[in-house]
Coordinates of N, CA and C in Angstrom, one line a residue:
M1405 N 1.0 -0.9 0.5 CA -0.4 0.6 -0.2 C 0.8 1.3 0.0
I1406 N 1.8 1.4 1.1 CA 2.6 2.6 1.3 C 3.8 2.9 -0.6
N1407 N 3.4 1.9 -1.2 CA 4.2 2.0 -2.8 C 3.4 2.9 -3.8
H1408 N 2.0 2.8 -2.8 CA 1.1 3.1 -4.3 C 0.4 4.1 -3.9
C1409 N 0.3 4.4 -2.1 CA -0.7 5.4 -2.0 C 0.2 5.9 -1.0
G1410 N 1.3 6.2 -0.3 CA 1.8 6.8 0.6 C 1.9 8.2 0.5
I1411 N 2.5 9.0 1.8 CA 3.0 10.0 0.8 C 3.7 10.6 2.2
V1412 N 5.0 10.7 1.4 CA 6.9 10.9 2.1 C 6.0 12.6 3.1
L1413 N 6.9 12.2 4.3 CA 6.5 13.2 5.7 C 7.5 14.5 5.6
H1414 N 8.5 13.4 5.2 CA 9.6 13.5 5.7 C 10.8 13.0 5.3
G1415 N 11.9 13.2 4.7 CA 13.0 11.9 4.2 C 12.6 11.7 2.3
E1416 N 13.4 10.7 2.2 CA 14.0 10.4 1.2 C 12.2 9.1 0.5
P1417 N 12.3 9.9 -1.1 CA 11.2 9.1 -1.9 C 10.8 7.6 -1.4
I1418 N 9.8 7.1 -1.4 CA 9.0 6.2 -0.9 C 9.7 4.6 -1.8
K1419 N 9.8 5.3 -3.3 CA 10.8 3.9 -4.3 C 12.1 3.9 -3.7
D1420 N 12.6 4.6 -3.2 CA 13.9 4.5 -2.6 C 14.1 4.3 -1.3
V1421 N 13.2 3.4 -0.2 CA 13.4 3.3 0.7 C 12.6 1.8 0.9
F1422 N 11.4 1.5 0.4 CA 10.8 0.4 0.3 C 11.1 0.0 -0.4
G1423 N 11.0 -1.8 -0.9 CA 11.9 -2.3 -2.2 C 9.9 -2.6 -2.7
K1424 N 9.7 -3.2 -3.8 CA 8.3 -3.9 -4.7 C 8.2 -5.0 -3.4
V1425 N 6.8 -5.0 -3.6 CA 6.5 -6.6 -3.4 C 5.6 -7.4 -4.3
P1426 N 6.6 -8.6 -4.5 CA 5.7 -9.9 -5.3 C 4.3 -10.0 -5.5
I1427 N 3.0 -9.0 -6.1 CA 2.0 -9.5 -6.1 C 1.6 -10.8 -5.4
K1428 N 1.7 -12.2 -5.9 CA 1.3 -13.3 -5.4 C 1.9 -12.5 -3.0
D1429 N 2.6 -12.6 -3.3 CA 2.7 -12.0 -1.6 C 1.9 -10.9 -1.1
Y1430 N 1.3 -10.6 -1.6 CA 0.9 -8.8 -1.3 C -0.6 -10.1 -1.2
V1431 N -1.5 -10.8 -2.4 CA -2.6 -11.4 -2.1 C -2.5 -11.8 -1.4
D1432 N -1.1 -12.5 -1.1 CA -1.4 -13.8 -0.1 C -1.1 -13.2 2.3
S1433 N -1.1 -11.9 1.8 CA -1.3 -11.0 3.2 C -2.5 -10.7 3.3
I1434 N -3.4 -10.1 2.0 CA -4.7 -9.5 2.2 C -5.2 -10.8 2.3
W1435 N -5.4 -12.0 1.7 CA -6.1 -13.1 1.9 C -6.1 -13.5 3.4
R1436 N -5.2 -13.2 4.1 CA -4.5 -13.6 6.0 C -5.8 -12.9 6.4
D1437 N -5.7 -11.9 6.0 CA -6.8 -10.5 6.1 C -7.8 -10.9 7.0
I1438 N -8.5 -11.5 5.7 CA -9.9 -11.8 5.7 C -10.5 -13.0 5.7
E1439 N -9.4 -14.2 5.8 CA -9.7 -15.5 5.4 C -10.5 -15.8 6.4
N1440 N -11.0 -15.8 7.3 CA -12.0 -16.0 8.9 C -13.3 -15.0 9.0
A1441 N -13.2 -13.9 7.1 CA -14.2 -13.1 7.3 C -15.9 -13.3 7.8
R1442 N -16.3 -15.1 7.9 CA -17.6 -15.8 7.9 C -17.6 -15.4 9.6
K1443 N -16.2 -15.6 10.2 CA -16.6 -15.6 11.5 C -16.5 -14.1 12.4
D1444 N -15.3 -14.0 11.3 CA -15.6 -12.4 12.1 C -16.1 -11.3 11.9
I1445 N -16.7 -11.6 10.7 CA -17.8 -10.3 10.1 C -18.7 -10.0 11.1
V1446 N -18.8 -11.2 12.2 CA -20.2 -10.2 13.3 C -20.2 -10.1 14.3
I1447 N -18.6 -10.3 14.5 CA -17.5 -9.5 15.2 C -17.0 -8.2 15.0
E1448 N -16.0 -7.6 14.7 CA -16.0 -6.4 13.7 C -16.9 -6.2 12.2
P1449 N -18.3 -6.1 12.1 CA -19.2 -5.6 11.0 C -18.2 -5.0 10.0
M1450 N -17.9 -3.8 10.7 CA -17.1 -2.6 9.6 C -16.2 -2.7 8.7
Y1451 N -15.3 -3.6 9.9 CA -13.9 -3.9 9.7 C -14.0 -4.6 8.5
M1452 N -14.7 -5.8 8.7 CA -14.5 -6.7 7.4 C -15.1 -6.4 6.5
V1453 N -16.9 -5.9 6.7 CA -17.5 -5.7 4.9 C -16.6 -5.1 4.6
L1454 N -15.4 -3.9 5.0 CA -15.3 -2.9 4.2 C -13.6 -3.0 3.6
N1455 N -12.9 -4.4 4.2 CA -11.9 -4.8 4.1 C -12.3 -6.0 3.1
L1456 N -13.3 -6.5 2.7 CA -13.4 -7.5 1.9 C -14.1 -6.7 0.8
C1457 N -14.8 -5.8 0.4 CA -14.5 -4.5 -0.9 C -13.5 -4.2 -0.8
R1458 N -12.5 -3.8 -0.6 CA -11.5 -3.4 -0.4 C -10.2 -4.7 -1.4
V1459 N -10.4 -6.1 -0.7 CA -10.0 -7.2 -1.8 C -9.5 -7.5 -2.9
L1460 N -11.7 -7.2 -2.7 CA -12.0 -7.9 -4.2 C -11.6 -6.8 -5.0
A1461 N -12.1 -5.8 -4.6 CA -11.3 -4.4 -5.3 C -9.8 -4.5 -6.1
F1462 N -9.3 -5.0 -5.6 CA -7.4 -5.4 -6.2 C -8.0 -6.7 -7.0
L1463 N -8.3 -7.2 -6.7 CA -8.3 -8.7 -7.6 C -9.0 -8.9 -8.4
E1464 N -10.4 -7.8 -8.9 CA -10.6 -7.7 -9.7 C -10.1 -6.6 -10.9
D1465 N -10.2 -5.7 -10.2 CA -9.4 -4.0 -10.7 C -8.0 -3.8 -10.4
G1466 N -7.6 -4.9 -9.4 CA -6.3 -4.3 -9.8 C -5.7 -2.9 -8.7
L1467 N -6.7 -2.3 -7.9 CA -7.2 -0.8 -7.2 C -6.4 -1.4 -5.7
Y1468 N -5.2 -0.2 -5.5 CA -5.4 -0.4 -4.0 C -6.0 0.6 -3.5
L1469 N -6.6 0.5 -2.5 CA -8.3 1.4 -1.9 C -7.9 1.0 -0.3
S1470 N -7.9 2.4 0.3 CA -8.2 2.9 1.4 C -9.8 1.4 1.6
K1471 N -10.3 2.0 2.9 CA -11.3 1.0 3.5 C -12.6 1.7 3.3
Q1472 N -12.2 3.1 3.3 CA -13.4 3.7 2.9 C -13.5 4.0 1.5
Q1473 N -12.3 3.9 0.3 CA -12.5 3.7 -1.4 C -13.2 2.5 -1.4
G1474 N -12.8 0.9 -0.8 CA -13.0 -0.3 -0.8 C -14.8 -0.2 -0.9
G1475 N -14.4 0.3 0.5 CA -16.7 0.2 0.6 C -17.0 1.3 -0.7
K1476 N -16.9 2.1 -0.9 CA -17.4 3.1 -1.7 C -17.9 2.0 -3.7
W1477 N -16.3 1.1 -3.8 CA -16.1 0.4 -5.1 C -17.2 -0.4 -4.8
G1478 N -17.4 -1.2 -3.1 CA -18.5 -2.0 -3.4 C -20.1 -1.7 -3.8
L1479 N -19.7 -0.1 -3.3 CA -21.2 0.0 -3.8 C -21.5 -0.3 -5.7
T1480 N -20.5 0.1 -6.1 CA -20.8 0.1 -7.6 C -20.5 -1.3 -8.4
H1481 N -19.4 -1.6 -7.7 CA -19.7 -3.3 -8.4 C -20.2 -4.5 -7.4
I1482 N -20.8 -5.1 -5.9 CA -21.0 -6.0 -5.6 C -22.7 -5.8 -5.7
S1483 N -23.2 -6.1 -5.6 CA -25.0 -7.0 -5.6 C -25.7 -6.0 -5.0
T1484 N -26.8 -5.0 -5.2 CA -27.2 -4.0 -4.7 C -27.7 -4.6 -3.5
K1485 N -28.6 -6.4 -3.4 CA -28.5 -6.8 -2.4 C -28.0 -6.4 -0.8
Y1486 N -26.6 -6.4 -1.3 CA -25.5 -5.8 -0.1 C -25.2 -4.2 -0.1
H1487 N -26.3 -3.1 -0.9 CA -25.6 -1.9 -0.4 C -26.2 -1.6 1.2
P1488 N -27.4 -1.4 0.9 CA -27.5 -1.4 2.7 C -26.0 -2.1 3.5
L1489 N -26.3 -2.9 3.6 CA -24.2 -3.2 4.7 C -23.3 -2.5 4.4
I1490 N -23.3 -2.4 3.0 CA -22.0 -1.8 2.9 C -21.7 -0.2 3.3
A1491 N -23.1 0.5 3.4 CA -23.8 1.8 2.9 C -23.5 2.2 4.6
E1492 N -24.1 1.1 5.6 CA -24.0 1.1 7.1 C -22.8 1.1 7.4
A1493 N -21.4 0.3 6.9 CA -20.6 0.0 7.2 C -19.3 1.8 6.7
L1494 N -19.8 2.4 6.0 CA -19.2 3.2 5.6 C -19.5 4.5 6.5
Y1495 N -20.8 4.8 6.4 CA -21.4 5.2 8.1 C -20.8 5.2 9.4
C1496 N -20.8 4.0 9.5 CA -20.0 3.9 11.0 C -18.4 4.2 10.9
Y1497 N -18.3 4.1 9.7 CA -17.2 4.1 9.6 C -16.5 5.8 10.1
K1498 N -17.3 6.6 8.9 CA -17.1 7.8 8.9 C -17.3 8.6 10.4
T1499 N -18.3 7.9 11.4 CA -18.9 8.3 12.1 C -18.6 8.2 13.9
K1500 N -17.5 6.5 13.1 CA -16.8 5.7 14.5 C -18.3 5.1 15.5
H1501 N -19.2 5.3 15.0 CA -20.6 4.7 15.3 C -20.3 3.3 15.5
A1502 N -20.8 1.9 16.4 CA -20.4 1.0 16.5 C -22.3 0.6 15.4
M1503 N -20.8 -0.4 14.6 CA -22.2 -1.4 13.9 C -22.4 -2.2 14.8
Q1504 N -24.2 -2.7 14.4 CA -25.0 -3.8 14.1 C -25.4 -4.2 12.8
V1505 N -25.6 -5.3 13.2 CA -25.9 -6.1 11.7 C -26.2 -7.5 12.0
D1506 N -27.1 -7.7 11.1 CA -28.6 -9.4 10.9 C -27.2 -9.9 10.9
K1507 N -26.8 -11.4 11.5 CA -25.7 -12.4 11.5 C -25.8 -13.0 10.7
A1508 N -26.9 -13.4 10.1 CA -27.4 -13.7 8.9 C -26.6 -13.8 7.7
Y1509 N -27.4 -12.4 7.5 CA -27.0 -11.3 6.4 C -25.6 -10.9 6.1
A1510 N -24.9 -10.9 7.2 CA -23.5 -10.4 7.1 C -22.6 -11.4 6.9
K1511 N -23.3 -12.5 7.4 CA -22.6 -14.2 6.9 C -22.5 -14.9 5.4
D1512 N -24.1 -14.3 4.7 CA -24.0 -14.0 2.7 C -23.6 -13.3 2.4
L1513 N -23.0 -11.7 3.0 CA -22.2 -11.6 2.4 C -20.5 -11.6 2.3
A1514 N -20.2 -12.2 3.5 CA -18.6 -12.7 3.8 C -19.0 -14.3 2.9
D1515 N -20.2 -15.3 2.8 CA -19.7 -16.4 2.1 C -19.6 -15.9 0.5
Q1516 N -20.5 -14.7 0.0 CA -20.3 -14.7 -1.3 C -19.2 -13.6 -1.7
M1517 N -18.7 -13.1 -1.2 CA -17.5 -11.9 -1.6 C -16.3 -13.5 -1.3
L1518 N -16.9 -14.1 -0.6 CA -14.8 -14.9 -0.2 C -15.4 -16.0 -1.6
H1519 N -15.7 -16.0 -1.4 CA -16.4 -17.1 -3.2 C -15.4 -16.5 -4.3
N1520 N -16.1 -15.3 -4.1 CA -15.6 -14.1 -5.5 C -14.1 -14.7 -5.3
I1521 N -13.4 -14.0 -4.4 CA -12.2 -13.2 -3.9 C -11.6 -14.8 -3.8
E1522 N -11.8 -16.5 -3.6 CA -11.3 -17.3 -3.7 C -10.7 -17.1 -5.0
Y1523 N -11.7 -17.3 -5.4 CA -11.8 -17.4 -7.6 C -11.1 -16.7 -8.5
K1524 N -11.1 -15.3 -7.6 CA -10.2 -14.8 -8.7 C -8.4 -14.7 -7.7
R1525 N -8.7 -14.6 -6.3 CA -7.0 -14.8 -5.8 C -6.7 -16.2 -6.9
G1526 N -7.4 -17.1 -7.3 CA -6.6 -18.6 -8.0 C -5.8 -18.1 -9.6
A1527 N -6.3 -17.0 -9.6 CA -5.8 -16.6 -10.9 C -4.8 -15.9 -10.7
V1528 N -4.4 -15.6 -9.5 CA -3.1 -14.4 -9.4 C -2.2 -15.7 -9.4

């Protein structure tokens, strides 16, 4: 992320300090962050919803996105069935409100997203 989105506050340019990360290693890292999403989405719904969106955005479109950007991407690329959940995650992210979810609905999103992510991950 730092190589694509980082901002130098002081010192050398990012490209001179941080090496390139192989795509396979980056995909492995983001996968590990969401691999337990079906369980974690009811514990940390805002974090997981937005992270699932950003991971899929990377695998589908090669985008390196923040959580907020990932959620916005999700609202234009993921089934409208899940838009209320994504919109609520974005609202809670912005306002710092605790997110409450219907567990079955949240797990359904996680299942669908993980299915899509695993399919795309296999192509990397």
